[in-house]
Coordinates of C-alpha atoms in Angstrom, one line a residue:
Chain A
M423 CA 117.4 78.8 57.2
S424 CA 115.6 76.9 59.9
T425 CA 112.2 75.6 59.2
N426 CA 110.8 76.9 62.4
A427 CA 109.4 80.4 63.0
L428 CA 109.8 80.0 66.7
E429 CA 111.6 77.6 69.1
V430 CA 111.0 77.9 72.8
C431 CA 112.7 75.5 75.2
N432 CA 112.3 75.5 79.0
L433 CA 110.9 79.0 79.2
R434 CA 110.5 80.0 82.9
T435 CA 109.1 83.2 84.2
R436 CA 109.2 84.2 87.9
L437 CA 107.4 87.2 89.4
R438 CA 108.8 89.0 92.3
G439 CA 106.1 89.4 95.0
P440 CA 105.9 90.8 98.5
R441 CA 106.1 87.2 99.9
G442 CA 109.0 86.0 97.7
D443 CA 109.2 84.9 94.1
V444 CA 106.4 83.0 92.3
E445 CA 107.1 80.8 89.3
V446 CA 104.3 81.3 86.8
L447 CA 105.9 79.6 83.8
R448 CA 107.6 76.3 84.7
G449 CA 109.4 75.3 81.6
I450 CA 107.3 76.0 78.5
D451 CA 108.4 74.1 75.3
L452 CA 107.0 75.2 72.0
V453 CA 107.9 74.9 68.4
L454 CA 106.1 77.0 65.7
R455 CA 106.6 76.3 62.0
H456 CA 106.4 79.0 59.4
G457 CA 102.9 79.9 58.5
E458 CA 101.5 77.7 61.2
V459 CA 98.8 78.6 63.7
L460 CA 99.4 77.2 67.2
G461 CA 96.5 77.3 69.6
L462 CA 97.6 77.9 73.2
I463 CA 94.7 76.8 75.3
G464 CA 94.1 76.6 79.0
E465 CA 92.0 78.1 81.8
S466 CA 92.4 81.6 83.2
G467 CA 95.6 82.0 85.3
S468 CA 97.4 79.1 83.6
G469 CA 100.1 81.3 82.1
K470 CA 98.8 81.7 78.5
T471 CA 99.2 85.5 78.3
M472 CA 102.5 85.4 80.3
T473 CA 103.9 83.0 77.7
G474 CA 103.1 85.4 74.9
L475 CA 104.5 88.4 76.8
S476 CA 107.6 86.5 77.9
I477 CA 108.4 85.5 74.3
L478 CA 108.1 89.1 73.1
R479 CA 110.1 90.4 76.1
L480 CA 107.1 92.4 77.2
A481 CA 106.6 90.8 80.6
P482 CA 106.1 93.3 83.5
R483 CA 109.1 94.7 85.3
I484 CA 108.5 92.4 88.3
A485 CA 109.1 89.4 86.0
T486 CA 112.4 87.5 85.5
V487 CA 112.4 85.4 82.3
S488 CA 114.8 82.6 81.5
A489 CA 115.0 79.9 78.8
D490 CA 117.3 77.3 77.6
R491 CA 116.5 78.2 74.0
L492 CA 114.5 81.0 72.4
R493 CA 114.9 81.4 68.7
A494 CA 112.9 83.2 66.0
F495 CA 113.7 83.9 62.4
G496 CA 117.0 82.1 62.8
L497 CA 118.0 84.6 65.6
N498 CA 118.9 83.6 69.1
L499 CA 116.6 85.9 71.0
L500 CA 118.4 85.2 74.3
E501 CA 121.6 86.9 73.0
I502 CA 119.9 90.0 71.6
G503 CA 120.1 93.3 73.6
D504 CA 117.0 95.2 74.5
A505 CA 117.4 97.8 71.8
E506 CA 117.9 95.2 69.1
F507 CA 114.9 93.3 70.4
R508 CA 112.8 96.4 70.3
A509 CA 113.7 96.8 66.7
L510 CA 112.1 93.3 66.0
R511 CA 108.8 94.2 67.6
G512 CA 106.3 95.9 65.4
R513 CA 108.4 94.8 62.4
R514 CA 109.0 91.1 62.5
M515 CA 106.8 90.2 65.5
A516 CA 103.6 91.8 66.8
M517 CA 100.8 91.2 69.3
V518 CA 97.1 91.6 69.3
F519 CA 95.5 92.2 72.7
Q520 CA 92.4 90.9 74.5
D521 CA 91.0 94.4 75.2
P522 CA 91.1 96.5 72.0
V523 CA 89.8 99.6 73.8
G524 CA 92.7 99.4 76.2
A525 CA 95.3 98.8 73.5
F526 CA 94.8 102.3 72.0
N527 CA 96.3 105.5 73.5
P528 CA 93.1 107.3 74.8
A529 CA 94.6 110.7 74.1
K530 CA 95.3 110.1 70.4
T531 CA 93.2 109.4 67.4
V532 CA 93.1 106.1 65.6
G533 CA 94.9 107.8 62.7
W534 CA 97.8 108.8 65.0
H535 CA 98.3 105.1 65.7
F536 CA 98.4 104.3 62.0
R537 CA 100.7 107.2 61.2
H538 CA 103.3 106.0 63.7
A539 CA 103.0 102.3 62.9
L540 CA 103.4 103.0 59.2
R541 CA 106.4 105.3 59.8
R542 CA 108.0 102.4 61.8
V543 CA 108.0 100.2 58.8
A544 CA 108.7 102.9 56.3
D545 CA 111.8 101.0 54.9
K546 CA 109.5 98.0 54.1
A547 CA 106.8 100.2 52.5
P548 CA 108.1 103.8 51.9
E549 CA 105.1 104.8 49.7
A550 CA 102.7 103.7 52.4
A551 CA 104.5 105.8 55.1
R552 CA 104.5 108.8 52.8
D553 CA 100.8 108.8 52.3
W554 CA 99.9 107.2 55.5
R555 CA 96.3 108.4 55.4
Q556 CA 95.5 106.7 52.1
S557 CA 97.3 103.5 53.2
A558 CA 95.4 103.5 56.5
I559 CA 92.1 103.9 54.7
R560 CA 93.0 101.0 52.3
L561 CA 94.1 98.8 55.2
L562 CA 90.9 99.5 57.1
G563 CA 88.9 98.6 54.0
E564 CA 90.8 95.3 53.9
V565 CA 89.6 94.5 57.5
G566 CA 86.0 95.4 56.6
I567 CA 85.8 99.1 57.6
P568 CA 84.6 101.0 54.5
Q569 CA 84.3 104.4 56.3
G570 CA 88.1 104.5 57.1
A571 CA 88.5 108.3 56.8
S572 CA 86.1 109.0 59.6
V573 CA 87.4 106.2 61.8
L574 CA 90.9 107.7 61.6
R575 CA 89.6 110.9 63.1
N576 CA 88.0 109.1 66.0
Y577 CA 89.4 108.3 69.4
A578 CA 89.2 104.8 70.9
H579 CA 86.4 105.8 73.3
Q580 CA 84.2 106.7 70.3
L581 CA 84.4 103.3 68.6
S582 CA 83.1 99.9 69.4
G583 CA 85.3 97.0 70.5
G584 CA 84.8 95.1 67.3
M585 CA 85.7 98.2 65.2
L586 CA 88.9 98.8 67.3
Q587 CA 89.9 95.2 67.1
R588 CA 89.6 95.4 63.3
A589 CA 91.7 98.6 63.3
L590 CA 94.3 97.0 65.5
I591 CA 94.5 94.0 63.1
A592 CA 94.8 96.5 60.2
I593 CA 97.8 98.1 62.0
V594 CA 99.4 94.7 62.5
L595 CA 98.7 94.0 58.8
A596 CA 100.5 97.1 57.9
C597 CA 103.6 96.0 59.8
R598 CA 103.7 92.7 58.0
P599 CA 105.2 90.7 60.9
E600 CA 106.3 87.1 60.6
L601 CA 105.3 86.1 64.1
I602 CA 102.0 87.2 65.7
V603 CA 100.8 86.5 69.2
A604 CA 97.1 87.0 69.5
D605 CA 95.9 87.1 73.1
E606 CA 92.2 86.1 73.3
P607 CA 91.4 88.8 70.7
T608 CA 87.7 88.0 70.6
T609 CA 87.0 87.4 74.2
N610 CA 85.5 90.9 74.8
L611 CA 83.4 90.9 71.7
D612 CA 79.9 89.6 71.0
A613 CA 79.3 86.4 69.1
I614 CA 78.6 87.9 65.6
V615 CA 81.6 90.2 65.7
E616 CA 83.7 87.3 67.1
R617 CA 83.0 85.3 64.0
Q618 CA 83.9 88.2 61.7
I619 CA 87.2 88.8 63.5
L620 CA 88.0 85.1 63.3
S621 CA 87.6 85.1 59.6
L622 CA 89.8 88.2 59.5
F623 CA 92.5 86.3 61.3
R624 CA 92.3 83.5 58.8
D625 CA 92.7 86.1 55.9
L626 CA 95.5 87.8 57.8
Q627 CA 97.3 84.6 58.2
R628 CA 96.9 83.7 54.5
K629 CA 98.0 87.1 53.4
L630 CA 101.1 87.4 55.6
S631 CA 101.8 83.6 55.8
A632 CA 102.9 84.5 59.3
A633 CA 103.3 82.2 62.2
F634 CA 100.6 82.6 64.8
I635 CA 100.3 81.9 68.5
Y636 CA 96.6 82.1 69.1
I637 CA 95.9 82.2 72.9
T638 CA 92.3 81.3 73.9
H639 CA 90.3 79.4 76.4
D640 CA 87.6 78.7 73.8
I641 CA 88.0 75.2 72.4
A642 CA 85.6 75.8 69.5
I643 CA 87.7 78.7 68.3
A644 CA 90.9 76.8 68.6
A645 CA 89.4 73.9 66.7
Q646 CA 88.4 76.2 63.8
L647 CA 91.5 78.2 63.5
C648 CA 94.5 76.3 64.6
D649 CA 96.8 73.8 63.0
R650 CA 98.2 72.5 66.2
I651 CA 97.2 72.8 69.9
A652 CA 99.3 73.2 73.0
V653 CA 97.4 72.8 76.2
I654 CA 98.9 74.8 79.1
Y655 CA 98.2 74.0 82.8
A656 CA 99.8 75.9 85.7
G657 CA 102.7 77.2 83.6
Q658 CA 103.5 73.9 81.8
I659 CA 102.5 72.4 78.5
V660 CA 100.6 69.2 79.4
E661 CA 99.6 68.1 75.9
E662 CA 100.6 69.1 72.4
G663 CA 99.9 67.9 68.9
P664 CA 97.9 68.4 65.7
T665 CA 94.4 69.9 66.4
D666 CA 92.4 67.0 65.2
V667 CA 94.5 64.5 67.1
V668 CA 94.5 66.4 70.4
F669 CA 90.8 67.1 70.2
G670 CA 89.9 63.7 68.6
T671 CA 91.9 61.5 71.0
P672 CA 93.0 63.7 74.0
K673 CA 95.5 61.8 76.1
H674 CA 96.1 64.0 79.1
P675 CA 93.3 63.8 81.8
Y676 CA 93.3 67.6 81.9
T677 CA 92.7 67.9 78.1
Q678 CA 90.0 65.3 78.5
G679 CA 88.5 67.3 81.3
L680 CA 88.6 70.5 79.2
L681 CA 86.9 68.8 76.3
G682 CA 84.5 67.2 78.6
A683 CA 83.5 70.6 79.9
A684 CA 83.1 71.8 76.3
V685 CA 81.3 68.9 74.6
A686 CA 79.3 67.1 77.3
L687 CA 76.2 69.0 76.2
D688 CA 76.6 67.9 72.5
K689 CA 76.3 64.3 73.5
G690 CA 73.0 64.8 75.1
D691 CA 74.4 64.5 78.6
A692 CA 72.5 67.2 80.5
R693 CA 75.2 67.4 83.2
L694 CA 78.1 69.6 82.4
Q695 CA 81.3 67.7 83.3
E696 CA 83.7 69.9 85.1
I697 CA 87.2 69.6 86.3
R698 CA 87.1 69.4 90.1
G699 CA 89.1 71.9 92.1
D700 CA 91.2 74.9 91.2
L701 CA 94.6 75.7 89.7
P702 CA 97.4 75.0 92.2
N703 CA 98.7 78.0 94.2
P704 CA 101.7 79.1 92.2
A705 CA 103.6 80.0 95.4
E706 CA 103.2 76.4 96.7
P707 CA 102.9 74.0 93.8
P708 CA 102.2 70.3 94.6
P709 CA 105.1 67.9 94.2
G710 CA 105.3 65.8 91.1
C711 CA 102.5 66.2 88.5
L712 CA 100.9 69.6 89.0
F713 CA 97.5 68.3 87.9
A714 CA 97.6 65.2 90.2
P715 CA 95.5 66.8 93.0
R716 CA 92.6 67.3 90.6
C717 CA 93.1 64.2 88.5
S718 CA 90.7 61.3 88.7
F719 CA 93.3 58.9 87.4
A720 CA 96.0 60.0 89.9
R721 CA 98.2 57.2 91.3
P722 CA 100.7 57.4 94.2
E723 CA 103.7 57.9 91.9
C724 CA 102.1 61.1 90.4
A725 CA 103.0 63.0 93.6
Q726 CA 106.7 62.1 93.2
D727 CA 108.1 63.2 89.9
D728 CA 107.1 65.5 87.1
P729 CA 106.3 63.0 84.4
G730 CA 107.7 65.2 81.6
L731 CA 106.3 65.4 78.1
R732 CA 106.1 61.9 76.6
T733 CA 105.4 60.9 73.0
V734 CA 101.9 59.4 72.8
G735 CA 101.4 59.3 69.0
D736 CA 102.6 60.8 65.8
A737 CA 103.8 64.4 66.7
H738 CA 101.6 64.1 69.7
S739 CA 102.9 64.3 73.3
A740 CA 101.4 64.4 76.8
R741 CA 102.8 65.0 80.3
C742 CA 101.3 62.0 82.1
V743 CA 102.4 58.8 83.7
L744 CA 99.5 56.9 82.1
Y745 CA 101.6 56.7 78.9
P746 CA 104.9 54.8 79.1
Chain B
M1448 CA 83.7 122.1 68.2
L1449 CA 80.0 123.0 68.9
Q1450 CA 80.0 120.7 71.9
F1451 CA 83.2 122.5 73.1
L1452 CA 81.5 125.9 72.8
R1453 CA 78.4 124.7 74.6
Y1454 CA 80.7 123.4 77.4
L1455 CA 82.5 126.7 77.5
G1456 CA 79.3 128.6 77.7
Q1457 CA 78.0 126.5 80.6
R1458 CA 81.3 126.9 82.5
V1459 CA 81.4 130.7 82.0
G1460 CA 77.8 130.9 83.1
G1461 CA 78.5 128.8 86.1
A1462 CA 81.5 130.9 87.0
I1463 CA 79.5 134.2 86.8
A1464 CA 76.8 132.7 89.1
T1465 CA 79.5 131.7 91.5
V1466 CA 81.0 135.2 91.6
F1467 CA 77.5 136.6 92.3
A1468 CA 76.9 134.1 95.2
G1469 CA 80.5 134.7 96.4
A1470 CA 80.0 138.4 96.4
I1471 CA 76.9 138.1 98.6
A1472 CA 78.8 135.8 101.0
V1473 CA 81.8 138.2 101.2
F1474 CA 79.5 141.1 102.0
L1475 CA 77.6 139.2 104.7
I1476 CA 80.8 137.9 106.4
M1477 CA 82.2 141.4 106.5
K1478 CA 78.9 142.7 108.0
A1479 CA 79.3 140.0 110.7
A1480 CA 82.8 141.1 111.6
P1481 CA 83.2 143.0 114.9
G1482 CA 84.0 146.7 115.1
D1483 CA 82.3 149.8 113.8
P1484 CA 84.0 151.4 110.9
A1485 CA 82.6 154.8 111.9
M1486 CA 84.2 154.5 115.3
F1487 CA 87.4 153.4 113.8
V1488 CA 87.7 156.2 111.3
L1489 CA 86.5 159.0 113.4
G1490 CA 88.3 158.0 116.6
D1491 CA 87.1 157.6 120.2
F1492 CA 86.2 161.2 120.7
A1493 CA 83.8 161.5 117.7
T1494 CA 80.5 163.2 118.4
Q1495 CA 77.1 161.5 118.0
Q1496 CA 76.4 163.8 115.1
S1497 CA 79.6 163.1 113.2
I1498 CA 79.1 159.4 113.6
A1499 CA 75.5 159.6 112.3
A1500 CA 76.6 161.7 109.4
F1501 CA 79.4 159.2 108.5
R1502 CA 76.9 156.3 108.8
A1503 CA 74.4 158.1 106.6
R1504 CA 77.1 159.0 104.0
H1505 CA 78.2 155.4 103.7
S1506 CA 74.6 154.0 103.9
L1507 CA 75.5 152.2 107.1
D1508 CA 72.1 153.3 108.7
Q1509 CA 70.2 151.4 106.0
P1510 CA 68.9 147.8 106.6
V1511 CA 71.5 145.1 105.7
L1512 CA 69.7 143.9 102.6
T1513 CA 69.5 147.5 101.3
Q1514 CA 73.2 147.9 101.9
L1515 CA 73.8 144.6 100.1
W1516 CA 71.8 145.8 97.1
L1517 CA 73.5 149.2 97.0
W1518 CA 76.9 147.5 97.1
L1519 CA 76.1 144.9 94.4
E1520 CA 74.7 147.7 92.3
T1521 CA 77.9 149.8 92.4
V1522 CA 80.1 146.7 92.1
L1523 CA 78.2 145.5 89.0
A1524 CA 78.7 149.0 87.5
G1525 CA 82.4 148.4 87.9
N1526 CA 82.7 150.7 90.9
L1527 CA 84.3 149.1 93.9
G1528 CA 83.8 152.3 96.0
E1529 CA 86.3 154.3 97.9
S1530 CA 88.7 153.4 100.6
V1531 CA 87.3 154.6 104.0
S1532 CA 90.3 154.5 106.3
L1533 CA 93.4 152.9 104.8
Y1534 CA 93.8 155.2 101.8
A1535 CA 90.9 157.5 102.7
G1536 CA 89.1 158.7 99.6
R1537 CA 91.1 156.6 97.0
D1538 CA 89.2 154.7 94.4
I1539 CA 89.4 151.0 95.3
A1540 CA 89.3 149.7 91.7
Q1541 CA 92.4 151.9 91.0
L1542 CA 94.2 150.6 94.1
I1543 CA 93.5 147.0 93.0
G1544 CA 94.5 147.8 89.5
Q1545 CA 97.9 149.2 90.7
R1546 CA 98.6 146.1 92.8
M1547 CA 97.3 143.4 90.5
P1548 CA 100.5 143.2 88.4
S1549 CA 102.6 142.4 91.4
T1550 CA 100.3 139.7 92.7
A1551 CA 99.7 138.2 89.3
F1552 CA 103.4 138.2 88.6
L1553 CA 104.2 136.5 92.0
G1554 CA 101.5 133.9 91.6
I1555 CA 102.4 133.0 88.1
Y1556 CA 106.1 133.0 89.0
A1557 CA 105.5 130.6 91.9
L1558 CA 103.2 128.4 89.8
L1559 CA 105.8 128.1 87.0
L1560 CA 108.5 127.3 89.5
A1561 CA 106.3 124.6 91.2
L1562 CA 105.2 123.1 87.9
V1563 CA 108.7 122.9 86.3
S1564 CA 110.3 121.5 89.4
S1565 CA 107.5 119.0 90.0
L1566 CA 107.6 117.8 86.4
V1567 CA 111.3 117.1 86.8
L1568 CA 111.1 115.6 90.3
G1569 CA 107.9 113.6 89.6
T1570 CA 109.3 112.1 86.4
V1571 CA 112.7 111.3 88.0
A1572 CA 111.0 109.6 91.0
A1573 CA 108.7 107.5 88.8
L1574 CA 111.5 106.4 86.5
Q1575 CA 113.8 105.6 89.4
R1576 CA 111.1 104.0 91.4
G1577 CA 112.4 102.4 94.6
R1578 CA 116.0 103.8 94.1
T1579 CA 117.9 106.6 95.8
A1580 CA 116.5 109.4 93.6
D1581 CA 113.0 108.3 94.4
A1582 CA 113.7 108.3 98.1
A1583 CA 115.3 111.7 97.8
V1584 CA 112.2 113.2 96.1
T1585 CA 110.0 111.6 98.7
L1586 CA 112.0 113.2 101.4
F1587 CA 111.8 116.6 99.7
A1588 CA 108.1 116.1 99.4
V1589 CA 107.5 115.3 103.0
V1590 CA 109.7 118.2 104.2
G1591 CA 108.0 120.5 101.6
I1592 CA 104.5 119.5 102.6
S1593 CA 105.1 119.9 106.3
M1594 CA 106.9 123.3 106.2
P1595 CA 104.6 126.3 106.6
D1596 CA 105.3 128.8 103.8
F1597 CA 105.8 131.8 106.1
W1598 CA 108.5 129.9 108.0
L1599 CA 110.2 128.8 104.8
G1600 CA 110.1 132.5 103.7
Y1601 CA 112.1 133.5 106.8
V1602 CA 114.5 130.6 106.3
L1603 CA 115.1 131.6 102.7
V1604 CA 115.7 135.2 103.8
L1605 CA 118.1 134.1 106.5
A1606 CA 120.0 131.9 104.0
F1607 CA 120.1 133.7 100.7
A1608 CA 119.7 137.3 101.8
L1609 CA 121.2 137.7 105.3
T1610 CA 124.0 135.0 105.2
L1611 CA 124.9 134.7 101.5
G1612 CA 123.8 138.2 100.5
W1613 CA 122.7 137.0 97.0
L1614 CA 119.2 138.4 97.0
P1615 CA 117.4 141.2 98.8
A1616 CA 115.7 140.4 102.1
Y1617 CA 112.8 142.8 101.7
G1618 CA 111.0 144.8 99.1
F1619 CA 109.8 144.0 95.6
T1620 CA 110.2 145.8 92.3
P1621 CA 106.9 145.6 90.4
P1622 CA 107.2 144.0 87.0
G1623 CA 105.9 147.3 85.4
E1624 CA 109.1 149.1 86.6
S1625 CA 111.6 146.4 85.7
L1626 CA 111.1 142.8 84.7
T1627 CA 114.5 141.7 85.7
G1628 CA 114.1 143.5 89.0
A1629 CA 110.8 141.7 89.5
L1630 CA 112.4 138.3 88.7
V1631 CA 115.3 138.9 91.1
T1632 CA 113.3 140.5 94.0
G1633 CA 110.4 138.0 93.5
L1634 CA 112.6 134.9 93.5
L1635 CA 112.6 134.3 97.3
P1636 CA 108.9 135.0 97.8
A1637 CA 108.1 132.9 94.8
L1638 CA 110.3 130.0 96.1
A1639 CA 108.6 130.2 99.5
I1640 CA 105.2 129.8 97.8
A1641 CA 106.3 127.3 95.3
A1642 CA 108.1 124.8 97.5
P1643 CA 105.1 123.3 99.3
L1644 CA 103.2 123.2 96.0
A1645 CA 106.1 121.5 94.2
A1646 CA 106.2 118.9 96.9
V1647 CA 102.5 118.1 96.5
F1648 CA 102.6 118.3 92.7
S1649 CA 105.6 116.0 92.4
R1650 CA 104.0 113.3 94.6
I1651 CA 100.8 113.5 92.5
L1652 CA 102.7 113.3 89.2
R1653 CA 104.8 110.3 90.5
V1654 CA 101.7 108.3 91.4
S1655 CA 99.9 109.3 88.2
L1656 CA 102.9 108.2 86.1
L1657 CA 103.3 104.9 87.9
E1658 CA 99.6 104.1 87.4
T1659 CA 99.8 105.0 83.7
V1660 CA 102.9 102.8 83.1
E1661 CA 100.8 99.8 84.1
R1662 CA 98.1 100.5 81.4
D1663 CA 97.6 98.1 78.6
Y1664 CA 98.2 100.7 75.9
V1665 CA 101.7 101.1 77.2
T1666 CA 102.4 97.4 76.7
A1667 CA 100.7 97.6 73.3
A1668 CA 103.0 100.5 72.4
R1669 CA 106.0 98.5 73.4
S1670 CA 104.7 95.5 71.3
M1671 CA 104.9 97.9 68.4
G1672 CA 108.6 98.5 69.1
Y1673 CA 108.4 102.2 69.7
N1674 CA 111.4 103.6 71.5
E1675 CA 111.1 104.2 75.2
A1676 CA 111.4 108.0 75.0
F1677 CA 108.5 108.2 72.5
I1678 CA 106.4 105.9 74.6
F1679 CA 107.1 107.9 77.8
I1680 CA 106.2 111.2 76.2
N1681 CA 103.3 110.3 74.1
Y1682 CA 101.7 107.5 76.1
V1683 CA 102.8 107.7 79.7
L1684 CA 103.3 111.4 80.4
R1685 CA 100.6 112.5 78.0
N1686 CA 97.9 110.5 79.9
A1687 CA 99.4 111.0 83.3
L1688 CA 99.0 114.8 82.8
I1689 CA 95.2 114.6 82.7
P1690 CA 94.7 113.8 86.4
F1691 CA 97.8 115.9 87.3
V1692 CA 96.4 119.1 85.8
T1693 CA 93.0 118.5 87.5
I1694 CA 94.6 118.3 90.9
V1695 CA 97.0 121.2 90.2
G1696 CA 93.9 123.3 89.5
L1697 CA 92.4 122.4 92.8
Q1698 CA 95.6 123.5 94.6
V1699 CA 95.5 127.0 93.1
R1700 CA 93.5 128.3 96.1
Y1701 CA 96.4 127.3 98.4
L1702 CA 98.7 129.2 96.1
L1703 CA 96.6 132.4 96.7
G1704 CA 96.6 131.7 100.5
G1705 CA 100.4 131.6 100.2
V1706 CA 100.5 134.8 98.2
V1707 CA 98.6 136.7 100.9
V1708 CA 101.0 135.7 103.7
I1709 CA 104.2 135.9 101.7
E1710 CA 103.4 139.3 100.3
R1711 CA 103.3 140.6 103.9
I1712 CA 106.6 138.9 104.8
F1713 CA 108.5 140.2 101.8
G1714 CA 106.8 143.6 101.6
V1715 CA 105.4 142.9 98.1
P1716 CA 102.9 145.7 97.3
G1717 CA 100.2 143.3 96.0
I1718 CA 96.5 142.6 96.7
G1719 CA 97.4 140.2 99.5
S1720 CA 99.2 142.8 101.6
L1721 CA 96.5 145.4 100.7
M1722 CA 93.8 143.0 102.0
V1723 CA 95.7 142.4 105.3
D1724 CA 96.4 146.1 105.8
A1725 CA 92.7 146.9 105.1
A1726 CA 91.5 144.3 107.5
F1727 CA 93.6 145.8 110.3
A1728 CA 92.3 149.3 109.4
R1729 CA 88.6 148.0 109.4
D1730 CA 88.4 149.2 105.8
Y1731 CA 85.6 146.9 104.9
A1732 CA 85.1 148.1 101.3
V1733 CA 88.7 147.4 100.5
V1734 CA 88.6 143.9 102.1
Q1735 CA 85.4 143.1 100.3
A1736 CA 86.9 144.2 97.0
C1737 CA 90.1 142.2 97.6
A1738 CA 88.1 139.1 98.5
L1739 CA 86.0 139.5 95.4
T1740 CA 89.2 139.9 93.3
F1741 CA 90.6 136.7 94.7
L1742 CA 87.3 134.9 94.0
V1743 CA 87.4 136.0 90.4
I1744 CA 91.0 134.9 90.1
V1745 CA 90.3 131.4 91.5
L1746 CA 87.3 131.0 89.2
T1747 CA 89.2 132.2 86.2
V1748 CA 92.1 129.8 87.0
N1749 CA 89.7 126.9 87.5
L1750 CA 88.0 127.7 84.2
I1751 CA 91.4 127.7 82.5
V1752 CA 92.4 124.4 84.1
D1753 CA 89.1 122.8 83.0
L1754 CA 89.6 123.9 79.5
V1755 CA 93.2 122.6 79.5
C1756 CA 91.9 119.3 80.8
V1757 CA 89.3 119.1 78.0
L1758 CA 92.1 119.8 75.5
L1759 CA 94.3 117.1 77.1
D1760 CA 91.6 114.5 77.4
P1761 CA 89.4 114.0 74.3
R1762 CA 87.0 111.8 76.3
R1763 CA 85.9 114.9 78.2
S1764 CA 84.7 117.1 75.4
H1765 CA 82.3 114.5 74.1

């Protein structure tokens, strides 16, 4: 038995477009240990969500996904057929979405979703599938919804985002997966609900001892929740390491910029430091380091070769020529 | 449930008000039509006295508003009056009652043919997007939308009745006499009405399905590992049907337009052919009654469609 819940090597995703293919993931490398929470952070459009969808083979039909290595639970996911892969989803791997309202079938009650999810894992928990209503009410109780019976009768449009996100987490809880991708699950919620959902995630992770990929652009959340951090920029991991190391001594200029944008106010500096410019156009990426055009430390050689991930400390790596 | 009943009450009330307004419109339009029914019925050599007597007997000498009131009064009492010229002296309500089964049968027959074929074609086109089957359905739709139904009616007669001899070219057995007879003799007219509708419906369903497939809840369902057939039926088709049914409801008036023309071509003794014959005979009372009947049918169908939409879309009843 491998010690890793997930191993991803050189994951590449191309999207077919009207003006040719666009590469949105350019060789993602990730390793996720059992029971570990990995924070995948980056700005909008950097490829965070596409990474999660590509790993779970949920990328849209215009996408072509390839990888040198994609393993989970000791299985080679690259060799598995679609039907077999489908059998893993909802049982051994699951996903929590950014917009909880949109994740529910609007024509069906919340109870309907529980009934089918529990039926799907009936072999793991036969008694829960038999009396799905009681199990659903109990699961909703566990995520802080005491009035489960009435929630089950409701449709998604009748409930708040926070309530639905709890219900979705309860459904995931029922499936007892070993790998969970959470895609900005609190972005659409207000601050108080966000804090409650985050503590739910911590409980969920403790109960299931599942491996988590927690996708977010919020550094404060990542710092609270994650064991390790991977910083993604333009479809590449640019820095990766333990949370306190990456946030304590960020090595990559992009990570430094991200943290600068987040912490400048704490230090009494009234001016918010920002990273100049925008993400490169994925159809015409710059040569060499993708961040070089926005980087204040850029040197001539940055525009020549992709520096590749370099070891910059204990279990800490960065994709930058500043480090030999 | 209470909300649903309140909604139902509002809709029925609205429909009754619309029938009332529609009845007034029908009456006024017929009044504005050229030609004097007295002249038409009594002929060119009628005397002044007989014309005056005719006009007095049918209240044609009264002011228009009085005539409207008299007409509404009798209609509301369930009395549609008597045919003046076409079937002189026959009770119109009885005439319509006799012909209603044929028209209703033909309309429902055509609607079912259009719905079933568009469900199949629209689904195939959406699932095979960009491939040969999709292109074939698109071609069918373009042809179907651009063909006038009366022309298609003649083509069908030429092909299936005159050349192949499989089906009768003319005439219709009412469903009251023989259901199988009605199914066989009604097939060509129903096909002629259904083809343009099926073309429109299948395009609408295709677009609606393709939009729904992109929704987040479909990705969420796939992340739960449900099988594709389950997701298609319960997530994609189920939600795509909501806009589909709404638009189908709006197309029902074209269905009735098709019924009127096609009944004439195939000699179906329905309300459509009654209306056309009555119009040629300047039998205003019959035309008015037929128009009123069509109005009631359209409103009833729209009401049914709205209720089906509410049942399909839980967001609407709240």
